[in-house]
Coordinates of C-alpha atoms and ligand atoms in Angstrom, one line a residue:
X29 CA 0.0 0.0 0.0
X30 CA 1.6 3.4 -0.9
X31 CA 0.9 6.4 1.4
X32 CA 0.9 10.0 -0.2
X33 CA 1.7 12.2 3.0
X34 CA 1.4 16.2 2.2
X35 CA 3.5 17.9 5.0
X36 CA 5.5 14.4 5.6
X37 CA 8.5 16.6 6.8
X38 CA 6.8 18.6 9.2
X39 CA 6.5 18.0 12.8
X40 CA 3.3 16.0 13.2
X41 CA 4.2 14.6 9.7
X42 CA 7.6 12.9 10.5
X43 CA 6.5 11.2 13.1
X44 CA 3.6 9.5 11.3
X45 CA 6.0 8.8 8.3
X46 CA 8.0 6.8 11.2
X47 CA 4.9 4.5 12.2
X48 CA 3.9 4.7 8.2
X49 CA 7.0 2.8 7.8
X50 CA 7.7 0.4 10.9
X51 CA 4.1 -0.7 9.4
X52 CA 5.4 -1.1 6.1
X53 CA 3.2 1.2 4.3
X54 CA 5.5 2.7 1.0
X55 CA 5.9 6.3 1.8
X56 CA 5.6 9.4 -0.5
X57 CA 6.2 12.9 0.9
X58 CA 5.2 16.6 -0.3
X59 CA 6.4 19.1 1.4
X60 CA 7.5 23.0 0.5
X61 CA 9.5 22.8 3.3
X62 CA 8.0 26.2 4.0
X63 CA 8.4 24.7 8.3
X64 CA 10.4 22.2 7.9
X65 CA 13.8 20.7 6.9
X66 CA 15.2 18.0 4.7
X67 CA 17.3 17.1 7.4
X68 CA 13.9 15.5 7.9
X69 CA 14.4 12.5 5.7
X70 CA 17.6 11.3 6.6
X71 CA 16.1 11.1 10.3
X72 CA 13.2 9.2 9.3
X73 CA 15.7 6.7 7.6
X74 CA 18.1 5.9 10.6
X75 CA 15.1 5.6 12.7
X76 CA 13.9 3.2 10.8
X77 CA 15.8 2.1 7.8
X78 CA 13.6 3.0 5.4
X79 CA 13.6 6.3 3.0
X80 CA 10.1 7.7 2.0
X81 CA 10.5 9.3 -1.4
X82 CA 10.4 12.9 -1.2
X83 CA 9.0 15.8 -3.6
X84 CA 9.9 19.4 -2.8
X85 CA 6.4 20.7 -3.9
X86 CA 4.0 23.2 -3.1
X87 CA 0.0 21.7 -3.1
X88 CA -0.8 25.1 -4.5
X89 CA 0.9 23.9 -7.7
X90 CA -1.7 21.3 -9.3
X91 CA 0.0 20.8 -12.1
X92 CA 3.2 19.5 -10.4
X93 CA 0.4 17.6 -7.4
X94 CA -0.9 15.9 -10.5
X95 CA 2.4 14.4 -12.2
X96 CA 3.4 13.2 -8.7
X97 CA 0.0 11.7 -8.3
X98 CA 0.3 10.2 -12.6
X99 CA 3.8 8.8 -11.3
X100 CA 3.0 7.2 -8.2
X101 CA -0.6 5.8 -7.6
X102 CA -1.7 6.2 -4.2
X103 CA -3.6 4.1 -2.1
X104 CA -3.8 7.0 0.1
X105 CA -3.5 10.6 1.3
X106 CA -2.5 12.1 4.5
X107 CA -3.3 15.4 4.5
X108 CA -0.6 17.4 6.8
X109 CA 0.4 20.5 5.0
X110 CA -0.7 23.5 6.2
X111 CA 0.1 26.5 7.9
X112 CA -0.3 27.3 11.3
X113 CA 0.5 29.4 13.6
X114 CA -3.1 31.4 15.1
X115 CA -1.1 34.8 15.6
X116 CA 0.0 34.9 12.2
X117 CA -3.5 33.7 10.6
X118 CA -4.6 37.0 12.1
X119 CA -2.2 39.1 10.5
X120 CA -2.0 37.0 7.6
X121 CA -5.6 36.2 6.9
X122 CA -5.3 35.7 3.1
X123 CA -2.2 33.7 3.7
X124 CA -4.1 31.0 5.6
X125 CA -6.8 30.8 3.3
X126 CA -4.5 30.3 0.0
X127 CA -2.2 27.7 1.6
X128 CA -4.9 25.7 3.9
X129 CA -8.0 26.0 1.9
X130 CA -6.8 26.5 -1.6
X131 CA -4.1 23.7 -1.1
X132 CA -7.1 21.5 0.2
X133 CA -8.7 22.3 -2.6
X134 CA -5.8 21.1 -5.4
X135 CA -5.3 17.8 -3.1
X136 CA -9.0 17.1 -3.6
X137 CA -8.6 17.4 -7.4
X138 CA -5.4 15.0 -7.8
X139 CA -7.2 12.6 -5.8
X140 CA -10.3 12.9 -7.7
X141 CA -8.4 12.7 -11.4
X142 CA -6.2 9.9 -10.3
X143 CA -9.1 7.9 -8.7
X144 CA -7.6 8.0 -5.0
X145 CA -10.5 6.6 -2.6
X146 CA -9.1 7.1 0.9
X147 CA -7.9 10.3 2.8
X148 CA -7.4 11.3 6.6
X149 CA -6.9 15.2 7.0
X150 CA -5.6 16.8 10.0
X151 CA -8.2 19.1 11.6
X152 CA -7.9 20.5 15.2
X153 CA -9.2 21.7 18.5
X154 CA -9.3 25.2 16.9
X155 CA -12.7 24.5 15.1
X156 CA -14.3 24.3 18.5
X157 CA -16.3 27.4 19.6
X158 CA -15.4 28.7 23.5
X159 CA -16.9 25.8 25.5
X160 CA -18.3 24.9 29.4
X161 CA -15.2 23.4 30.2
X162 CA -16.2 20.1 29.9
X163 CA -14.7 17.7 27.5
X164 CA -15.7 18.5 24.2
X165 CA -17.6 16.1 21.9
X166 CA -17.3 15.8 18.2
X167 CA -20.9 17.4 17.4
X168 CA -20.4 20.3 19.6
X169 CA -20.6 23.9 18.1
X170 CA -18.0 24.6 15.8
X171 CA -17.1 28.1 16.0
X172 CA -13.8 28.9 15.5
X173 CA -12.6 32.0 16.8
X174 CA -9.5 33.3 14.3
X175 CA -9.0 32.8 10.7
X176 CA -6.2 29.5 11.1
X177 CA -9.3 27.4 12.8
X178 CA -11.7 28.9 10.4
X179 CA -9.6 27.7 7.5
X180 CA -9.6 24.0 9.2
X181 CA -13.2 24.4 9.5
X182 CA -13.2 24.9 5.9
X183 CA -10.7 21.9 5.0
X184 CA -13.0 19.7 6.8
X185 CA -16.1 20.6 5.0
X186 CA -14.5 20.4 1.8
X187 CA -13.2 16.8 2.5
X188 CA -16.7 15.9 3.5
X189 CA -18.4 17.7 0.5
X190 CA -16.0 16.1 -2.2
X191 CA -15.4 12.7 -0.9
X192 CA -19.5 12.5 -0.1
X193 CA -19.8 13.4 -3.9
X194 CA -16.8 11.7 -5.1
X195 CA -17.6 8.3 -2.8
X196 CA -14.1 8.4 -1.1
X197 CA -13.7 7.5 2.5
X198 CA -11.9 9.7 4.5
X199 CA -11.2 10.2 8.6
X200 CA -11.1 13.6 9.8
X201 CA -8.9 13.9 13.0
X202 CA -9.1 16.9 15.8
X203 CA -6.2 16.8 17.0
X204 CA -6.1 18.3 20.9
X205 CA -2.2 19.7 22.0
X206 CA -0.2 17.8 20.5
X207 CA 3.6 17.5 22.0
X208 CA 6.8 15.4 22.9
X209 CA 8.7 13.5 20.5
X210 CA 10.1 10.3 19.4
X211 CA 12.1 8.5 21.8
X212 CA 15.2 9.1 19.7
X213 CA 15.3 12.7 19.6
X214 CA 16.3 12.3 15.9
X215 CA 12.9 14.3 14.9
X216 CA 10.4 16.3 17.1
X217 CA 8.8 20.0 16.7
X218 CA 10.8 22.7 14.8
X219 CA 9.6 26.1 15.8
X220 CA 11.3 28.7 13.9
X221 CA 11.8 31.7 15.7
X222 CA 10.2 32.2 19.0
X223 CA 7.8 29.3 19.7
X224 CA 3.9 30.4 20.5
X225 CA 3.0 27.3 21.6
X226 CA 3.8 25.9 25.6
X227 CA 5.9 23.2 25.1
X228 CA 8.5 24.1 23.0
X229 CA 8.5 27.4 25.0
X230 CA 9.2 25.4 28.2
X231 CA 12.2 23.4 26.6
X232 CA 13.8 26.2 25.0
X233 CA 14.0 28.1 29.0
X234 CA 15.5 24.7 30.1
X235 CA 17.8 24.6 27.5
X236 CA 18.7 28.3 28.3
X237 CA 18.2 29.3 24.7
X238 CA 15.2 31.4 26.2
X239 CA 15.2 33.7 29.5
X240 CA 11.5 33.2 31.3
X241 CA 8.2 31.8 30.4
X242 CA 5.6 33.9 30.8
X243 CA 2.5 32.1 32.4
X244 CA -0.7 33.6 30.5
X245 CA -3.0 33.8 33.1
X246 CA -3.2 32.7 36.3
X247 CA -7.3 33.8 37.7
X248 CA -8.8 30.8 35.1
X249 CA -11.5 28.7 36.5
X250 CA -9.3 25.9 36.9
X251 CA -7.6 24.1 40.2
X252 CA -4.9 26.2 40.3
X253 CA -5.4 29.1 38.2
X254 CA -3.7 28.4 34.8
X255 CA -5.1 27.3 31.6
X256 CA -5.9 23.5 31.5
X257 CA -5.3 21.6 28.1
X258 CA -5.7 18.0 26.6
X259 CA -1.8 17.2 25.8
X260 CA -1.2 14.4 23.6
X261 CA 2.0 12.3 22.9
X262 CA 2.8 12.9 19.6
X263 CA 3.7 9.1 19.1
X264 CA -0.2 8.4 19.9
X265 CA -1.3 10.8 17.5
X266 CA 1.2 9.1 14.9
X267 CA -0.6 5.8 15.9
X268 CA -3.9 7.5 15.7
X269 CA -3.2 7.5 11.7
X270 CA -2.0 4.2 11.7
X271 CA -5.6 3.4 13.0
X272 CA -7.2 5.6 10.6
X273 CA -5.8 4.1 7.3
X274 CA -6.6 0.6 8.3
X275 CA -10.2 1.4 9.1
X276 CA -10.0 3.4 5.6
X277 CA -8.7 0.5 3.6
X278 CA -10.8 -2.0 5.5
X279 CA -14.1 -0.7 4.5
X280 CA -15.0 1.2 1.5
X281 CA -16.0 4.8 1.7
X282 CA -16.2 4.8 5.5
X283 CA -16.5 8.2 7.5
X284 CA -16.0 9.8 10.6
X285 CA -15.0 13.0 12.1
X286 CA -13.3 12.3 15.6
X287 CA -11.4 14.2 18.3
X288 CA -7.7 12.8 19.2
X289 CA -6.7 13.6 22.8
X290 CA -6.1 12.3 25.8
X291 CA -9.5 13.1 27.7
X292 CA -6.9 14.0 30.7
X293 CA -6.0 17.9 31.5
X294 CA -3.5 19.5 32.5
X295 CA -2.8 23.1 33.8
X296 CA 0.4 25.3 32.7
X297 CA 1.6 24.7 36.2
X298 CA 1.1 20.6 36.1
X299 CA 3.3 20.7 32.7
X300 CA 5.8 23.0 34.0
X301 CA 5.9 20.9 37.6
X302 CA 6.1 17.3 35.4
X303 CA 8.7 18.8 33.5
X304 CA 10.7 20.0 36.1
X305 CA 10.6 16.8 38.2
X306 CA 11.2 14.3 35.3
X307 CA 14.1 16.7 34.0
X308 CA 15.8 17.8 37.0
X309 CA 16.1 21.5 35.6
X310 CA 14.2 24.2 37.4
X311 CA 11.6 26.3 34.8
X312 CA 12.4 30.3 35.1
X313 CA 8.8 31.1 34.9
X314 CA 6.6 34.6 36.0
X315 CA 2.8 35.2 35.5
X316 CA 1.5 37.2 32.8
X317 CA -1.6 38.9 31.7
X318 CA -4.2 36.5 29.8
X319 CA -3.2 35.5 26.0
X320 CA -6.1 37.2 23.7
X321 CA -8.3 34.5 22.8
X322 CA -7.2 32.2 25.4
X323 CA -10.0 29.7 27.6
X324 CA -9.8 27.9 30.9
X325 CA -10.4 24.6 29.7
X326 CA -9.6 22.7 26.6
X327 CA -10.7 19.1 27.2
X328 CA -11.6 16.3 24.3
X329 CA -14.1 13.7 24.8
X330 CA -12.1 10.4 23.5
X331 CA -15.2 8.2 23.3
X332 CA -15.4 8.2 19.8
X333 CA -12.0 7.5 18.5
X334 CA -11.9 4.6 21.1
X335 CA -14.8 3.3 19.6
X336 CA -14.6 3.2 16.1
X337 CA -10.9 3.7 15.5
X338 CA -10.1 1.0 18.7
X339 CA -7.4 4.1 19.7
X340 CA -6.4 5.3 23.2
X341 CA -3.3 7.4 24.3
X342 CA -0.3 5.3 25.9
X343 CA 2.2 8.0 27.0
X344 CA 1.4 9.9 30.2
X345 CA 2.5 13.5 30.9
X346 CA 6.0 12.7 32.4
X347 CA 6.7 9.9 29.2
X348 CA 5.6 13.8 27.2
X349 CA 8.3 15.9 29.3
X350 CA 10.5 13.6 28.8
X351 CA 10.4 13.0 25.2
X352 CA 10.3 16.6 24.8
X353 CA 13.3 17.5 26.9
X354 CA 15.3 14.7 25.1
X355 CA 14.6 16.1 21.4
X356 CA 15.5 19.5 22.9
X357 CA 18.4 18.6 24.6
X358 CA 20.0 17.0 21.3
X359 CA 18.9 19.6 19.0
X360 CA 19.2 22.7 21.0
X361 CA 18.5 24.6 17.8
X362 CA 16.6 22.4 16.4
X363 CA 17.4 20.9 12.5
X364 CA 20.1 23.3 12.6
X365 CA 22.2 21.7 15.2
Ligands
NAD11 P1 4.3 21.8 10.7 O1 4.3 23.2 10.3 O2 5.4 21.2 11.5 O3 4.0 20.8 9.5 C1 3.3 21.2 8.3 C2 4.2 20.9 7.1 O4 3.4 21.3 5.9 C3 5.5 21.7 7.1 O5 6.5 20.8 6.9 C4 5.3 22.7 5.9 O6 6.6 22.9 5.3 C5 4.3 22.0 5.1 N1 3.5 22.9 4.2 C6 2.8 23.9 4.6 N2 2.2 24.5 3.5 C7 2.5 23.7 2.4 C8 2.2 23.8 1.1 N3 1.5 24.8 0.5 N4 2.7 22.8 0.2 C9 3.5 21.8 0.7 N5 3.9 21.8 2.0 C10 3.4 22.7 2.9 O7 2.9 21.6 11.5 P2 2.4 20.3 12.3 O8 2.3 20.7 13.8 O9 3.1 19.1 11.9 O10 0.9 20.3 11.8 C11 0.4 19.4 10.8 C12 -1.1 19.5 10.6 O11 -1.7 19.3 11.9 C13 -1.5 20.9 10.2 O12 -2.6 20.7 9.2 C14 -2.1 21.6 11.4 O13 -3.1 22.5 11.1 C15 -2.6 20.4 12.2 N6 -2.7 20.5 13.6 C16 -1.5 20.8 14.3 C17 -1.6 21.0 15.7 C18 -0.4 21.3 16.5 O14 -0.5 21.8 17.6 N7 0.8 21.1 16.0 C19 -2.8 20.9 16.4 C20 -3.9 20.6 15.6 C21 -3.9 20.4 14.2
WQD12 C1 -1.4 26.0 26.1 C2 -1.5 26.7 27.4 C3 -1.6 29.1 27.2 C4 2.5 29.6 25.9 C5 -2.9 25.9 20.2 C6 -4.0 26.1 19.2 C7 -4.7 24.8 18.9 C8 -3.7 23.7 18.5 C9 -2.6 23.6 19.5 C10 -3.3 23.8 16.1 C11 -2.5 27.8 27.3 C12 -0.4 28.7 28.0 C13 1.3 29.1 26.3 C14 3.2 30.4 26.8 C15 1.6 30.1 28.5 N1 -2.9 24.1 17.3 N2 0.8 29.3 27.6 N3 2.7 30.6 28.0 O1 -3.5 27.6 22.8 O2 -4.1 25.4 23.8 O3 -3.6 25.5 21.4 O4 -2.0 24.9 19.8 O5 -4.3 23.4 15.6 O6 -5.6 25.0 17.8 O7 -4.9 27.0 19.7 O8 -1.8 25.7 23.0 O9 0.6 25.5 23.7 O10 -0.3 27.8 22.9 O11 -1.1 26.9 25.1 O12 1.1 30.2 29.6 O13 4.3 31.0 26.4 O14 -0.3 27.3 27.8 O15 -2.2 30.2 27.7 O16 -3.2 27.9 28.6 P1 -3.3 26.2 22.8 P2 -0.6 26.5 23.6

């Protein structure tokens, strides 16, 4: 079975690529390499042998998405490549909606010209509305609240639009907060420039390469104060795929939109506390005034994925920290190093 993976070098990408291969699923890659590196490639292959083939390509170019697709007949299509960052969707509105929703758009049409009949795309948390604070099931509002969730929103109803059309199966994951790394440290998450996100953030004070985390928030309606979110290992949501595809290629035109978390939370204090304790190092943090946009409680309901995709997290929060601190620690600079 041969794998197209769009955004195969990126962070979530990689990893999946890893568990594409160690289930020896033939891997292609497309990536612009627009957030990523090709050190990428070389990684995958001493962590596990094997080389997915690789096309520096941008999915807003259909003509070059459709000779790759002529050339190398998919089975299926993991659909990774997009932009991401929430501050930069806000500035960059247009941006997001080229890359994520026109790119969506071009992947749809390869698959539809070449007669492709599977396809999992990467959705998120982000297409949620602001919620109770209890864990959030699949068919709860979706009101995204800045233009990067609002172009996910988009990508998943033009996946469900087309494939319902064009009778293609295809799994739509929401991924939670996804973090850690694989236990090699050969690949994890690349953040260029100053990292928005919490983990990263927290490595990069550990490693010294940044001064203080700033803690946004600390009067949430949670158990101590900080915002609480659903961390996942990002060797679970690798897996999660795994679990996907087989369903996909298992039963013909099959469906379903599921959340991908833990179901567990966690407060900015817990991961900073796990972190210190599993590390040894001591986290130069101060409390800040609330992130715009920012909620108390981010939690997924995991029901369904256990259900129909037979998938549950493994790692727990210190296996994260870990994992984390480990990819950090070896690539204080990340691909660079
Ligand atoms: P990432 O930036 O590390 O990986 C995305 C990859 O796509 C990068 O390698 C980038 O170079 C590539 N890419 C972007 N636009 C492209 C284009 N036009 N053509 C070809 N390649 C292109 O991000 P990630 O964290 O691995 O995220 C992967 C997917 O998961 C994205 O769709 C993202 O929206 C989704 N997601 C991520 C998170 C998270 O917290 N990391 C959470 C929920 C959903
Ligand atoms: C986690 C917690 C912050 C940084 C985002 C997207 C979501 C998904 C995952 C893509 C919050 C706090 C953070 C810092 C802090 N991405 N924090 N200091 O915002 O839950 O989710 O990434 O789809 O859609 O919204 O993740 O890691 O940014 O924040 O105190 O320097 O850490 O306030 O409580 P978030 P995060």
């Amino acid at each position: 079975m041969k794998v197209l993976v769009t955004g195969g070098t990126g962070y979530i990408g990689s990893h999946t690529c890893v568990e594409l291969l160690n289930n020896n699923f033939d891997v292609a890659i497309i990536d612009n390499l627009s957030n990523s590196s090709i050190e990428v490639i070389s990684r995958i292959y001493k962590i596990t042998g094997k080389k997915p083939i690789f096309y520096n390509t941008d999915i807003c170019n259909l003509n070059e998405l459709n000779c790759i697709f002529d050339k190398e007949k998919f089975d299926a299509v993991i659909h990774f490549a997009a932009l991401k960052s929430i501050s930069e969707s806000v500035s960059e509105p247009l941006k997001y909606y080229t890359n994520n929703v026109f790119g969506t758009v071009n992947v749809c049409e390869a698959i539809k010209r070449n007669g492709v009949k599977n396809i999992v795309l990467s959705s998120s948390a982000a297409v949620y509305g602001i919620n109770s604070g209890k864990a959030i099931k699949e068919n709860a509002a979706l009101l995204p609240h800045n233009p990067y969730g609002r172009t996910k929103l988009i990508q998943e109803q033009i996946i469900t639009d087309f494939a319902n059309t064009n009778k293609i199966g295809y799994v739509i994951l929401r991924y939670f907060n996804p973090i850690g790394a694989h236990k090699s440290g050969l690949i994890g998450e690349n953040p260029l420039g100053e990292p928005s996100n919490l983990m990263p953030y927290i490595s990069q004070v550990a490693s010294g390469r940044l001064k203080k985390l700033n803690v946004f928030g600390n009067d949430y309606n949670t158990h101590d104060g900080t915002g609480v979110r659903d961390y996942i290992h990002v060797m679970d949501l690798a897996l999660g795929h795994i679990n996907a595809l087989k369903k996909l290629l298992d039963i013909p035109e099959y469906k379903l939109i599921c959340n991908i978390g833990s179901g567990h939370g966690y407060s900015v204090l817990d991961m900073i506390k796990s972190f210190e304790s599993v590390t040894g190092i001591k986290i130069n943090f101060g409390y800040a005034k609330r992130r715009a946009g920012d909620i108390d409680i981010c939690l997924a309901d995991t029901e369904l994925a256990q259900k129909e995709l037979g998938w549950k997290t493994s790692y727990n929060i210190n296996d994260m920290c870990a994992d984390e601190w480990n990819w950090q620690k070896l690539n204080p600079k990340g691909f660079l190093s």
